[in-house]
Amino acid sequence: MSVAGNAQSAVESGFAPDEAGARWTYAGELTSANAGPVLAAAAALNLPGSGEVDLTNVEGIDSAAVAVLLALKRRAADEGRPLRFVGIPAALASLADLYGVEEILGA
């Protein structure tokens, strides 16, 4: 993928809150190519009111996805808020297991 393609992917992928701000969904890839911009964009959002983040529409991942999700869990803990991931794709659950963080991510 070209640099321009990576930049475009970073813009098109990301966490999106629902209208009420109760729940986030993620759509697109979550890889080292876009993890930084995705995490920066998430930092500008209020955490979901219900604490739920739906990962059903994650299309491609690498180890950076685990790092982003762990960073979100740390943020939630720092803010004293619950955060749980639902719809975790099998590949992401496998990576979480490999790194020994499956319990933290709920995988």
CSV table of C-alpha atoms in Angstrom, one decimal:
chain,number,residue,atom,x,y,z
A,1,MET,CA,0.0,0.0,0.0
A,2,SER,CA,1.3,3.5,-0.8
A,3,VAL,CA,1.9,6.2,1.8
A,4,ALA,CA,-1.2,8.0,0.4
A,5,GLY,CA,-3.2,4.8,0.8
A,6,ASN,CA,-2.0,4.5,4.4
A,7,ALA,CA,-3.1,8.0,5.1
A,8,GLN,CA,-6.4,7.4,3.5
A,9,SER,CA,-6.9,4.2,5.5
A,10,ALA,CA,-6.2,6.2,8.7
A,11,VAL,CA,-8.9,8.6,7.9
A,12,GLU,CA,-11.5,6.0,6.9
A,13,SER,CA,-10.9,3.7,9.8
A,14,GLY,CA,-11.7,4.5,13.3
A,15,PHE,CA,-13.9,4.5,16.4
A,16,ALA,CA,-17.3,6.1,15.9
A,17,PRO,CA,-19.7,6.9,18.8
A,18,ASP,CA,-23.4,6.3,18.3
A,19,GLU,CA,-25.7,9.3,18.4
A,20,ALA,CA,-26.1,9.1,22.2
A,21,GLY,CA,-22.4,8.5,22.8
A,22,ALA,CA,-23.3,5.3,24.6
A,23,ARG,CA,-21.4,2.9,22.4
A,24,TRP,CA,-18.5,3.0,20.0
A,25,THR,CA,-18.1,0.9,16.9
A,26,TYR,CA,-14.9,0.4,14.9
A,27,ALA,CA,-14.8,0.0,11.2
A,28,GLY,CA,-11.8,-0.8,8.9
A,29,GLU,CA,-8.3,-1.9,9.5
A,30,LEU,CA,-6.4,-1.4,12.8
A,31,THR,CA,-2.7,-1.9,12.0
A,32,SER,CA,0.6,-0.3,12.5
A,33,ALA,CA,-0.2,1.8,9.4
A,34,ASN,CA,-3.0,3.7,11.2
A,35,ALA,CA,-2.8,2.9,14.9
A,36,GLY,CA,-1.3,6.3,15.8
A,37,PRO,CA,-3.9,8.4,14.0
A,38,VAL,CA,-6.7,6.1,15.2
A,39,LEU,CA,-5.6,6.4,18.9
A,40,ALA,CA,-5.2,10.2,18.6
A,41,ALA,CA,-8.7,10.5,17.2
A,42,ALA,CA,-10.1,8.3,19.9
A,43,ALA,CA,-8.4,10.5,22.5
A,44,ALA,CA,-10.6,13.4,21.3
A,45,LEU,CA,-13.8,11.4,22.0
A,46,ASN,CA,-15.5,10.9,25.3
A,47,LEU,CA,-15.4,7.3,26.3
A,48,PRO,CA,-18.7,5.5,25.5
A,49,GLY,CA,-21.3,5.9,28.2
A,50,SER,CA,-22.1,2.2,28.3
A,51,GLY,CA,-18.5,1.3,28.2
A,52,GLU,CA,-19.1,-0.9,25.1
A,53,VAL,CA,-16.8,-0.9,22.0
A,54,ASP,CA,-18.0,-3.1,19.1
A,55,LEU,CA,-15.2,-4.5,17.1
A,56,THR,CA,-17.4,-6.6,14.7
A,57,ASN,CA,-16.4,-4.5,11.7
A,58,VAL,CA,-12.6,-4.6,12.2
A,59,GLU,CA,-11.3,-5.8,8.8
A,60,GLY,CA,-7.6,-6.3,9.3
A,61,ILE,CA,-5.3,-6.3,12.4
A,62,ASP,CA,-1.8,-6.7,13.5
A,63,SER,CA,-0.1,-6.4,16.9
A,64,ALA,CA,-0.8,-2.6,16.9
A,65,ALA,CA,-4.5,-3.4,17.3
A,66,VAL,CA,-3.8,-5.0,20.6
A,67,ALA,CA,-1.7,-2.0,21.7
A,68,VAL,CA,-4.5,0.4,20.8
A,69,LEU,CA,-7.1,-1.5,22.7
A,70,LEU,CA,-4.8,-1.8,25.8
A,71,ALA,CA,-4.2,2.0,25.6
A,72,LEU,CA,-8.0,2.5,25.6
A,73,LYS,CA,-8.4,0.2,28.6
A,74,ARG,CA,-5.7,2.1,30.4
A,75,ARG,CA,-7.4,5.4,29.7
A,76,ALA,CA,-10.7,4.0,30.9
A,77,ALA,CA,-9.1,2.8,34.1
A,78,ASP,CA,-7.4,6.2,34.6
A,79,GLU,CA,-10.8,7.9,34.2
A,80,GLY,CA,-12.5,5.3,36.5
A,81,ARG,CA,-14.8,4.2,33.6
A,82,PRO,CA,-15.7,0.7,32.5
A,83,LEU,CA,-14.7,-0.4,29.0
A,84,ARG,CA,-15.4,-3.7,27.3
A,85,PHE,CA,-14.9,-4.9,23.8
A,86,VAL,CA,-17.6,-7.0,22.0
A,87,GLY,CA,-17.5,-8.7,18.6
A,88,ILE,CA,-13.8,-9.4,18.9
A,89,PRO,CA,-12.7,-11.0,15.6
A,90,ALA,CA,-11.0,-14.4,16.0
A,91,ALA,CA,-7.6,-13.1,14.7
A,92,LEU,CA,-7.6,-10.4,17.4
A,93,ALA,CA,-8.6,-12.9,20.1
A,94,SER,CA,-5.7,-15.1,18.9
A,95,LEU,CA,-3.2,-12.2,19.2
A,96,ALA,CA,-4.5,-11.2,22.6
A,97,ASP,CA,-4.0,-14.8,23.7
A,98,LEU,CA,-0.5,-14.9,22.3
A,99,TYR,CA,0.5,-11.8,24.2
A,100,GLY,CA,-1.3,-13.0,27.4
A,101,VAL,CA,-3.8,-10.1,27.5
A,102,GLU,CA,-6.9,-12.0,26.6
A,103,GLU,CA,-8.5,-11.4,30.0
A,104,ILE,CA,-7.7,-7.7,29.9
A,105,LEU,CA,-9.4,-7.4,26.4
A,106,GLY,CA,-12.1,-9.8,27.2
A,107,ALA,CA,-11.1,-12.0,24.3
